[in-house]
Amino acid sequence: MQMNITYLSESRSACEKEDVTDPLRNWQDAFNLPQDLIYLDGNSLGAMPKKALEQLEQTIRNEWAEDLITSWNKAGWWKLPETLGELIAPVVGAASGQVIISDSTSLNIYKSIHAALGLRQKRTVVISEADSFPTNLYIMDGVATTRKNIQRRLLGKDGNTLDELLDDQVAVVSFSHINYRTGEILPIAELVQQTHDAGALFVLDTCHSAGVLPVELDQWGVDFAVGCTYKYLNGGPGSPAFIYVAKRHQKEAVNPLSGWWGHARPFEFEENFHAAEGIRRFQTGTQPILSLRGLQAGLEIAQEVDLPQVRKKSQRLTQLFIKLIESGCRNYGVTLQSPTDHDKRGSQVTLHFENGFAVIQALIARKIIADFREPGSMRFGFAPLYLRYTDVWDAAEALEDVLKTEEWKEERFRQKHEVT
Ligand SMILES: *Cc1c(COP(=O)(O)O)cnc(C)c1O
């Protein structure tokens, strides 16, 4: 369904008006962002909720410094992965008891694919996307080394549609909801249906969708899902990820990383592993409590916001940016890598430019933060809770200026750091 984008700003003052009437404008105040910075990287590391600082401080001063080990019970540390999982559940369309916060996305992909293969013992094929975020493929290969004869088939390489790749040997299909490079959204409900029709299971990666657009894990019939919390959920650098296991699989699904936190009776210290009931069995070991506390504020915000409204603003911000780039930067060899149809586009705009790395460095020097992914992809993320329409205007204008003046050619913008 094409949503009608009724109004796109023609001038900076029109953008100012948009900011004043923006129904999400009050959320900006919930975040700590330097005044003179335009932050277009919320797709990689979300901004800091002001409340996170308070919660962390209280955890460190009271729970850690004063109450020490008693905080495992008294402050609810032990249950925190479940408590926070319950906060995330409605944000990704999951009923209670199916989501837990634990470990990293990479580890949760491992657990999910391994468990899904275990539920389809006789089959040997795993399908993913050629243009997956690399860790998803690396981890899939790692899982393959633990079993016999696993083969991978990649969408975009071994076939161009899921249908072409499916047959009765396929055990698992593992896709990302939104492509990390281009921002393209996949029609998950449809793909899950095709996967199930072929007798396979579906593992969904929601890293680039959780918190910024409606996700309906239960409704779409997804079997396993994972997602980052430090991107649009604003959980802080390296905040633990989440894993979703559909209720119907929880009894049979085996967590290959069977640590004591997933044990039915962890404090009995038994010799053998007995998996806990329900989603708890997908934990492994002791969790980083400070990082979990840092994440809480971001999840509380995600709980409260109206996601369809966030989605609408996200579409308008990206549409505005594309329109400004098309009129201002067309002559400099920049091309759009993201879908032009805003119903197929996540909350980012990717532009291709061969010397994109240097262009991004020049923008960062102007306090406009975006990032770069090889080869030639300049990524601009639009987090609707703290971005203004005027920010989009100013960023587009700066980009045009950097290209027009060829400022990016300066030597200082060519130096590569470890993180791009
Ligand atoms: C960000 C991202 C990850 C990150 O995984 P980590 O284990 O947190 O490093 C994985 N997959 C996708 C698709 C991502 O976008």
PDB file of N, CA and C in Angstrom, residues 162-244:
ATOM      1  N   LEU A 162      13.064 -16.394  -3.227  1.00  0.00           N
ATOM      2  CA  LEU A 162      13.099 -17.450  -2.218  1.00  0.00           C
ATOM      3  C   LEU A 162      12.521 -18.738  -2.809  1.00  0.00           C
ATOM      4  N   ASP A 163      11.457 -18.579  -3.589  1.00  0.00           N
ATOM      5  CA  ASP A 163      10.821 -19.740  -4.222  1.00  0.00           C
ATOM      6  C   ASP A 163      11.807 -20.622  -4.977  1.00  0.00           C
ATOM      7  N   GLU A 164      12.700 -19.974  -5.738  1.00  0.00           N
ATOM      8  CA  GLU A 164      13.698 -20.713  -6.514  1.00  0.00           C
ATOM      9  C   GLU A 164      14.620 -21.533  -5.627  1.00  0.00           C
ATOM     10  N   LEU A 165      14.826 -21.052  -4.408  1.00  0.00           N
ATOM     11  CA  LEU A 165      15.815 -21.686  -3.526  1.00  0.00           C
ATOM     12  C   LEU A 165      15.218 -22.763  -2.627  1.00  0.00           C
ATOM     13  N   LEU A 166      13.899 -22.736  -2.472  1.00  0.00           N
ATOM     14  CA  LEU A 166      13.256 -23.672  -1.538  1.00  0.00           C
ATOM     15  C   LEU A 166      13.039 -25.044  -2.163  1.00  0.00           C
ATOM     16  N   ASP A 167      13.308 -26.084  -1.381  1.00  0.00           N
ATOM     17  CA  ASP A 167      12.873 -27.436  -1.745  1.00  0.00           C
ATOM     18  C   ASP A 167      12.790 -28.253  -0.454  1.00  0.00           C
ATOM     19  N   ASP A 168      12.600 -29.558  -0.572  1.00  0.00           N
ATOM     20  CA  ASP A 168      12.350 -30.327   0.655  1.00  0.00           C
ATOM     21  C   ASP A 168      13.625 -30.635   1.442  1.00  0.00           C
ATOM     22  N   GLN A 169      14.751 -30.057   1.000  1.00  0.00           N
ATOM     23  CA  GLN A 169      15.978 -30.207   1.783  1.00  0.00           C
ATOM     24  C   GLN A 169      16.249 -29.002   2.689  1.00  0.00           C
ATOM     25  N   VAL A 170      15.461 -27.946   2.487  1.00  0.00           N
ATOM     26  CA  VAL A 170      15.724 -26.718   3.247  1.00  0.00           C
ATOM     27  C   VAL A 170      15.207 -26.842   4.677  1.00  0.00           C
ATOM     28  N   ALA A 171      16.094 -26.608   5.624  1.00  0.00           N
ATOM     29  CA  ALA A 171      15.712 -26.667   7.039  1.00  0.00           C
ATOM     30  C   ALA A 171      15.359 -25.282   7.564  1.00  0.00           C
ATOM     31  N   VAL A 172      16.182 -24.294   7.183  1.00  0.00           N
ATOM     32  CA  VAL A 172      16.067 -22.969   7.787  1.00  0.00           C
ATOM     33  C   VAL A 172      16.241 -21.874   6.735  1.00  0.00           C
ATOM     34  N   VAL A 173      15.425 -20.837   6.849  1.00  0.00           N
ATOM     35  CA  VAL A 173      15.628 -19.618   6.067  1.00  0.00           C
ATOM     36  C   VAL A 173      15.944 -18.513   7.076  1.00  0.00           C
ATOM     37  N   SER A 174      17.074 -17.830   6.865  1.00  0.00           N
ATOM     38  CA  SER A 174      17.494 -16.808   7.827  1.00  0.00           C
ATOM     39  C   SER A 174      17.724 -15.482   7.096  1.00  0.00           C
ATOM     40  N   PHE A 175      16.771 -14.567   7.256  1.00  0.00           N
ATOM     41  CA  PHE A 175      16.829 -13.289   6.545  1.00  0.00           C
ATOM     42  C   PHE A 175      16.813 -12.116   7.529  1.00  0.00           C
ATOM     43  N   SER A 176      17.288 -10.967   7.025  1.00  0.00           N
ATOM     44  CA  SER A 176      17.146  -9.729   7.787  1.00  0.00           C
ATOM     45  C   SER A 176      15.891  -8.999   7.329  1.00  0.00           C
ATOM     46  N   HIS A 177      15.194  -8.424   8.282  1.00  0.00           N
ATOM     47  CA  HIS A 177      13.987  -7.671   7.942  1.00  0.00           C
ATOM     48  C   HIS A 177      14.348  -6.487   7.031  1.00  0.00           C
ATOM     49  N   ILE A 178      15.436  -5.808   7.401  1.00  0.00           N
ATOM     50  CA  ILE A 178      15.885  -4.658   6.613  1.00  0.00           C
ATOM     51  C   ILE A 178      17.366  -4.820   6.276  1.00  0.00           C
ATOM     52  N   ASN A 179      17.697  -4.643   5.023  1.00  0.00           N
ATOM     53  CA  ASN A 179      19.083  -4.768   4.590  1.00  0.00           C
ATOM     54  C   ASN A 179      19.929  -3.648   5.203  1.00  0.00           C
ATOM     55  N   TYR A 180      21.024  -4.032   5.850  1.00  0.00           N
ATOM     56  CA  TYR A 180      21.837  -3.038   6.580  1.00  0.00           C
ATOM     57  C   TYR A 180      22.495  -2.034   5.642  1.00  0.00           C
ATOM     58  N   ARG A 181      22.704  -2.444   4.393  1.00  0.00           N
ATOM     59  CA  ARG A 181      23.414  -1.568   3.473  1.00  0.00           C
ATOM     60  C   ARG A 181      22.459  -0.604   2.753  1.00  0.00           C
ATOM     61  N   THR A 182      21.375  -1.159   2.207  1.00  0.00           N
ATOM     62  CA  THR A 182      20.496  -0.339   1.375  1.00  0.00           C
ATOM     63  C   THR A 182      19.255   0.157   2.105  1.00  0.00           C
ATOM     64  N   GLY A 183      18.929  -0.472   3.218  1.00  0.00           N
ATOM     65  CA  GLY A 183      17.703  -0.099   3.924  1.00  0.00           C
ATOM     66  C   GLY A 183      16.455  -0.720   3.323  1.00  0.00           C
ATOM     67  N   GLU A 184      16.606  -1.673   2.412  1.00  0.00           N
ATOM     68  CA  GLU A 184      15.421  -2.293   1.799  1.00  0.00           C
ATOM     69  C   GLU A 184      14.701  -3.219   2.783  1.00  0.00           C
ATOM     70  N   ILE A 185      13.373  -3.083   2.806  1.00  0.00           N
ATOM     71  CA  ILE A 185      12.543  -3.919   3.691  1.00  0.00           C
ATOM     72  C   ILE A 185      12.080  -5.163   2.931  1.00  0.00           C
ATOM     73  N   LEU A 186      12.179  -6.313   3.554  1.00  0.00           N
ATOM     74  CA  LEU A 186      11.653  -7.531   2.926  1.00  0.00           C
ATOM     75  C   LEU A 186      10.230  -7.804   3.422  1.00  0.00           C
ATOM     76  N   PRO A 187       9.395  -8.381   2.555  1.00  0.00           N
ATOM     77  CA  PRO A 187       8.010  -8.704   2.956  1.00  0.00           C
ATOM     78  C   PRO A 187       7.984  -9.985   3.786  1.00  0.00           C
ATOM     79  N   ILE A 188       8.211  -9.843   5.070  1.00  0.00           N
ATOM     80  CA  ILE A 188       8.459 -11.011   5.927  1.00  0.00           C
ATOM     81  C   ILE A 188       7.260 -11.964   6.008  1.00  0.00           C
ATOM     82  N   ALA A 189       6.052 -11.423   6.152  1.00  0.00           N
ATOM     83  CA  ALA A 189       4.878 -12.314   6.301  1.00  0.00           C
ATOM     84  C   ALA A 189       4.813 -13.299   5.133  1.00  0.00           C
ATOM     85  N   GLU A 190       5.002 -12.759   3.943  1.00  0.00           N
ATOM     86  CA  GLU A 190       4.958 -13.573   2.715  1.00  0.00           C
ATOM     87  C   GLU A 190       6.068 -14.629   2.695  1.00  0.00           C
ATOM     88  N   LEU A 191       7.276 -14.187   3.067  1.00  0.00           N
ATOM     89  CA  LEU A 191       8.433 -15.089   3.018  1.00  0.00           C
ATOM     90  C   LEU A 191       8.313 -16.206   4.059  1.00  0.00           C
ATOM     91  N   VAL A 192       7.745 -15.865   5.214  1.00  0.00           N
ATOM     92  CA  VAL A 192       7.539 -16.885   6.248  1.00  0.00           C
ATOM     93  C   VAL A 192       6.545 -17.931   5.726  1.00  0.00           C
ATOM     94  N   GLN A 193       5.497 -17.448   5.096  1.00  0.00           N
ATOM     95  CA  GLN A 193       4.489 -18.362   4.538  1.00  0.00           C
ATOM     96  C   GLN A 193       5.113 -19.338   3.541  1.00  0.00           C
ATOM     97  N   GLN A 194       5.908 -18.798   2.629  1.00  0.00           N
ATOM     98  CA  GLN A 194       6.572 -19.668   1.628  1.00  0.00           C
ATOM     99  C   GLN A 194       7.491 -20.680   2.305  1.00  0.00           C
ATOM    100  N   THR A 195       8.204 -20.187   3.325  1.00  0.00           N
ATOM    101  CA  THR A 195       9.141 -21.053   4.056  1.00  0.00           C
ATOM    102  C   THR A 195       8.383 -22.195   4.731  1.00  0.00           C
ATOM    103  N   HIS A 196       7.297 -21.858   5.399  1.00  0.00           N
ATOM    104  CA  HIS A 196       6.512 -22.887   6.083  1.00  0.00           C
ATOM    105  C   HIS A 196       5.871 -23.852   5.091  1.00  0.00           C
ATOM    106  N   ASP A 197       5.421 -23.326   3.959  1.00  0.00           N
ATOM    107  CA  ASP A 197       4.833 -24.209   2.932  1.00  0.00           C
ATOM    108  C   ASP A 197       5.846 -25.253   2.476  1.00  0.00           C
ATOM    109  N   ALA A 198       7.137 -24.880   2.511  1.00  0.00           N
ATOM    110  CA  ALA A 198       8.180 -25.825   2.103  1.00  0.00           C
ATOM    111  C   ALA A 198       8.655 -26.677   3.283  1.00  0.00           C
ATOM    112  N   GLY A 199       8.024 -26.500   4.446  1.00  0.00           N
ATOM    113  CA  GLY A 199       8.363 -27.332   5.602  1.00  0.00           C
ATOM    114  C   GLY A 199       9.583 -26.865   6.383  1.00  0.00           C
ATOM    115  N   ALA A 200      10.041 -25.644   6.111  1.00  0.00           N
ATOM    116  CA  ALA A 200      11.239 -25.142   6.795  1.00  0.00           C
ATOM    117  C   ALA A 200      10.863 -24.121   7.874  1.00  0.00           C
ATOM    118  N   LEU A 201      11.856 -23.683   8.626  1.00  0.00           N
ATOM    119  CA  LEU A 201      11.639 -22.704   9.699  1.00  0.00           C
ATOM    120  C   LEU A 201      12.286 -21.379   9.336  1.00  0.00           C
ATOM    121  N   PHE A 202      11.753 -20.299   9.925  1.00  0.00           N
ATOM    122  CA  PHE A 202      12.212 -18.958   9.566  1.00  0.00           C
ATOM    123  C   PHE A 202      12.855 -18.256  10.760  1.00  0.00           C
ATOM    124  N   VAL A 203      14.090 -17.792  10.549  1.00  0.00           N
ATOM    125  CA  VAL A 203      14.816 -17.023  11.566  1.00  0.00           C
ATOM    126  C   VAL A 203      14.934 -15.582  11.053  1.00  0.00           C
ATOM    127  N   LEU A 204      14.416 -14.636  11.832  1.00  0.00           N
ATOM    128  CA  LEU A 204      14.407 -13.244  11.375  1.00  0.00           C
ATOM    129  C   LEU A 204      15.373 -12.380  12.188  1.00  0.00           C
ATOM    130  N   ASP A 205      16.155 -11.578  11.475  1.00  0.00           N
ATOM    131  CA  ASP A 205      17.031 -10.604  12.112  1.00  0.00           C
ATOM    132  C   ASP A 205      16.357  -9.230  12.032  1.00  0.00           C
ATOM    133  N   THR A 206      16.065  -8.652  13.198  1.00  0.00           N
ATOM    134  CA  THR A 206      15.354  -7.364  13.224  1.00  0.00           C
ATOM    135  C   THR A 206      16.264  -6.202  13.640  1.00  0.00           C
ATOM    136  N   CYS A 207      17.581  -6.380  13.460  1.00  0.00           N
ATOM    137  CA  CYS A 207      18.517  -5.346  13.925  1.00  0.00           C
ATOM    138  C   CYS A 207      18.158  -3.945  13.444  1.00  0.00           C
ATOM    139  N   HIS A 208      17.749  -3.838  12.178  1.00  0.00           N
ATOM    140  CA  HIS A 208      17.485  -2.507  11.626  1.00  0.00           C
ATOM    141  C   HIS A 208      16.016  -2.131  11.597  1.00  0.00           C
ATOM    142  N   SER A 209      15.170  -2.937  12.262  1.00  0.00           N
ATOM    143  CA  SER A 209      13.754  -2.574  12.289  1.00  0.00           C
ATOM    144  C   SER A 209      13.209  -2.408  13.703  1.00  0.00           C
ATOM    145  N   ALA A 210      13.735  -3.174  14.664  1.00  0.00           N
ATOM    146  CA  ALA A 210      13.176  -3.112  16.018  1.00  0.00           C
ATOM    147  C   ALA A 210      13.271  -1.693  16.570  1.00  0.00           C
ATOM    148  N   GLY A 211      12.139  -1.135  16.913  1.00  0.00           N
ATOM    149  CA  GLY A 211      12.092   0.197  17.518  1.00  0.00           C
ATOM    150  C   GLY A 211      11.820   1.319  16.538  1.00  0.00           C
ATOM    151  N   VAL A 212      11.885   1.040  15.246  1.00  0.00           N
ATOM    152  CA  VAL A 212      11.682   2.146  14.293  1.00  0.00           C
ATOM    153  C   VAL A 212      10.531   1.903  13.325  1.00  0.00           C
ATOM    154  N   LEU A 213      10.057   0.666  13.269  1.00  0.00           N
ATOM    155  CA  LEU A 213       8.833   0.419  12.514  1.00  0.00           C
ATOM    156  C   LEU A 213       8.126  -0.805  13.077  1.00  0.00           C
ATOM    157  N   PRO A 214       6.828  -0.934  12.819  1.00  0.00           N
ATOM    158  CA  PRO A 214       6.108  -2.056  13.419  1.00  0.00           C
ATOM    159  C   PRO A 214       6.674  -3.402  12.948  1.00  0.00           C
ATOM    160  N   VAL A 215       6.923  -4.272  13.904  1.00  0.00           N
ATOM    161  CA  VAL A 215       7.376  -5.644  13.640  1.00  0.00           C
ATOM    162  C   VAL A 215       6.321  -6.547  14.274  1.00  0.00           C
ATOM    163  N   GLU A 216       5.904  -7.592  13.583  1.00  0.00           N
ATOM    164  CA  GLU A 216       4.808  -8.448  14.083  1.00  0.00           C
ATOM    165  C   GLU A 216       5.246  -9.910  14.099  1.00  0.00           C
ATOM    166  N   LEU A 217       6.126 -10.243  15.003  1.00  0.00           N
ATOM    167  CA  LEU A 217       6.696 -11.599  15.011  1.00  0.00           C
ATOM    168  C   LEU A 217       5.624 -12.685  15.132  1.00  0.00           C
ATOM    169  N   ASP A 218       4.691 -12.512  16.077  1.00  0.00           N
ATOM    170  CA  ASP A 218       3.643 -13.538  16.260  1.00  0.00           C
ATOM    171  C   ASP A 218       2.750 -13.626  15.022  1.00  0.00           C
ATOM    172  N   GLN A 219       2.280 -12.481  14.605  1.00  0.00           N
ATOM    173  CA  GLN A 219       1.340 -12.437  13.485  1.00  0.00           C
ATOM    174  C   GLN A 219       1.957 -12.996  12.200  1.00  0.00           C
ATOM    175  N   TRP A 220       3.217 -12.726  11.971  1.00  0.00           N
ATOM    176  CA  TRP A 220       3.871 -13.207  10.751  1.00  0.00           C
ATOM    177  C   TRP A 220       4.259 -14.681  10.837  1.00  0.00           C
ATOM    178  N   GLY A 221       4.169 -15.243  12.037  1.00  0.00           N
ATOM    179  CA  GLY A 221       4.489 -16.666  12.188  1.00  0.00           C
ATOM    180  C   GLY A 221       5.976 -16.977  12.207  1.00  0.00           C
ATOM    181  N   VAL A 222       6.790 -15.970  12.525  1.00  0.00           N
ATOM    182  CA  VAL A 222       8.243 -16.166  12.611  1.00  0.00           C
ATOM    183  C   VAL A 222       8.544 -17.227  13.679  1.00  0.00           C
ATOM    184  N   ASP A 223       9.553 -18.068  13.422  1.00  0.00           N
ATOM    185  CA  ASP A 223       9.882 -19.129  14.377  1.00  0.00           C
ATOM    186  C   ASP A 223      10.897 -18.669  15.424  1.00  0.00           C
ATOM    187  N   PHE A 224      11.973 -18.050  14.949  1.00  0.00           N
ATOM    188  CA  PHE A 224      12.998 -17.496  15.844  1.00  0.00           C
ATOM    189  C   PHE A 224      13.321 -16.086  15.345  1.00  0.00           C
ATOM    190  N   ALA A 225      13.671 -15.196  16.260  1.00  0.00           N
ATOM    191  CA  ALA A 225      14.119 -13.865  15.829  1.00  0.00           C
ATOM    192  C   ALA A 225      15.190 -13.359  16.778  1.00  0.00           C
ATOM    193  N   VAL A 226      16.005 -12.469  16.238  1.00  0.00           N
ATOM    194  CA  VAL A 226      17.050 -11.826  17.039  1.00  0.00           C
ATOM    195  C   VAL A 226      17.022 -10.334  16.727  1.00  0.00           C
ATOM    196  N   GLY A 227      17.656  -9.539  17.562  1.00  0.00           N
ATOM    197  CA  GLY A 227      17.748  -8.113  17.250  1.00  0.00           C
ATOM    198  C   GLY A 227      18.702  -7.392  18.172  1.00  0.00           C
ATOM    199  N   CYS A 228      19.247  -6.300  17.647  1.00  0.00           N
ATOM    200  CA  CYS A 228      20.144  -5.434  18.399  1.00  0.00           C
ATOM    201  C   CYS A 228      19.334  -4.500  19.284  1.00  0.00           C
ATOM    202  N   THR A 229      19.919  -4.088  20.384  1.00  0.00           N
ATOM    203  CA  THR A 229      19.254  -3.065  21.198  1.00  0.00           C
ATOM    204  C   THR A 229      20.002  -1.733  21.185  1.00  0.00           C
ATOM    205  N   TYR A 230      21.186  -1.714  20.587  1.00  0.00           N
ATOM    206  CA  TYR A 230      21.960  -0.456  20.615  1.00  0.00           C
ATOM    207  C   TYR A 230      21.723   0.423  19.393  1.00  0.00           C
ATOM    208  N   LYS A 231      20.866  -0.047  18.461  1.00  0.00           N
ATOM    209  CA  LYS A 231      20.569   0.769  17.272  1.00  0.00           C
ATOM    210  C   LYS A 231      19.339   1.628  17.572  1.00  0.00           C
ATOM    211  N   TYR A 232      18.200   1.321  16.952  1.00  0.00           N
ATOM    212  CA  TYR A 232      17.032   2.194  17.157  1.00  0.00           C
ATOM    213  C   TYR A 232      16.392   2.041  18.534  1.00  0.00           C
ATOM    214  N   LEU A 233      16.868   1.103  19.341  1.00  0.00           N
ATOM    215  CA  LEU A 233      16.312   0.977  20.695  1.00  0.00           C
ATOM    216  C   LEU A 233      17.140   1.754  21.717  1.00  0.00           C
ATOM    217  N   ASN A 234      18.217   2.365  21.252  1.00  0.00           N
ATOM    218  CA  ASN A 234      18.982   3.321  22.057  1.00  0.00           C
ATOM    219  C   ASN A 234      19.483   2.751  23.390  1.00  0.00           C
ATOM    220  N   GLY A 235      19.962   1.513  23.350  1.00  0.00           N
ATOM    221  CA  GLY A 235      20.379   0.825  24.578  1.00  0.00           C
ATOM    222  C   GLY A 235      21.812   1.101  25.021  1.00  0.00           C
ATOM    223  N   GLY A 236      22.594   1.754  24.186  1.00  0.00           N
ATOM    224  CA  GLY A 236      23.976   2.048  24.572  1.00  0.00           C
ATOM    225  C   GLY A 236      24.957   1.108  23.904  1.00  0.00           C
ATOM    226  N   PRO A 237      26.226   1.545  23.797  1.00  0.00           N
ATOM    227  CA  PRO A 237      27.232   0.760  23.060  1.00  0.00           C
ATOM    228  C   PRO A 237      27.367  -0.662  23.594  1.00  0.00           C
ATOM    229  N   GLY A 238      27.169  -1.629  22.723  1.00  0.00           N
ATOM    230  CA  GLY A 238      27.332  -3.027  23.111  1.00  0.00           C
ATOM    231  C   GLY A 238      26.247  -3.554  24.035  1.00  0.00           C
ATOM    232  N   SER A 239      25.116  -2.862  24.125  1.00  0.00           N
ATOM    233  CA  SER A 239      24.043  -3.369  25.006  1.00  0.00           C
ATOM    234  C   SER A 239      23.587  -4.736  24.490  1.00  0.00           C
ATOM    235  N   PRO A 240      23.223  -5.641  25.419  1.00  0.00           N
ATOM    236  CA  PRO A 240      22.885  -7.002  25.014  1.00  0.00           C
ATOM    237  C   PRO A 240      21.701  -7.058  24.049  1.00  0.00           C
ATOM    238  N   ALA A 241      21.686  -8.111  23.259  1.00  0.00           N
ATOM    239  CA  ALA A 241      20.673  -8.277  22.211  1.00  0.00           C
ATOM    240  C   ALA A 241      19.469  -9.046  22.759  1.00  0.00           C
ATOM    241  N   PHE A 242      18.464  -9.259  21.889  1.00  0.00           N
ATOM    242  CA  PHE A 242      17.349 -10.088  22.328  1.00  0.00           C
ATOM    243  C   PHE A 242      17.179 -11.281  21.400  1.00  0.00           C
ATOM    244  N   ILE A 243      16.520 -12.292  21.943  1.00  0.00           N
ATOM    245  CA  ILE A 243      16.177 -13.466  21.152  1.00  0.00           C
ATOM    246  C   ILE A 243      14.711 -13.777  21.400  1.00  0.00           C
ATOM    247  N   TYR A 244      14.017 -14.132  20.332  1.00  0.00           N
ATOM    248  CA  TYR A 244      12.603 -14.518  20.388  1.00  0.00           C
ATOM    249  C   TYR A 244      12.508 -15.951  19.930  1.00  0.00           C
TER     250      TYR A 244
END
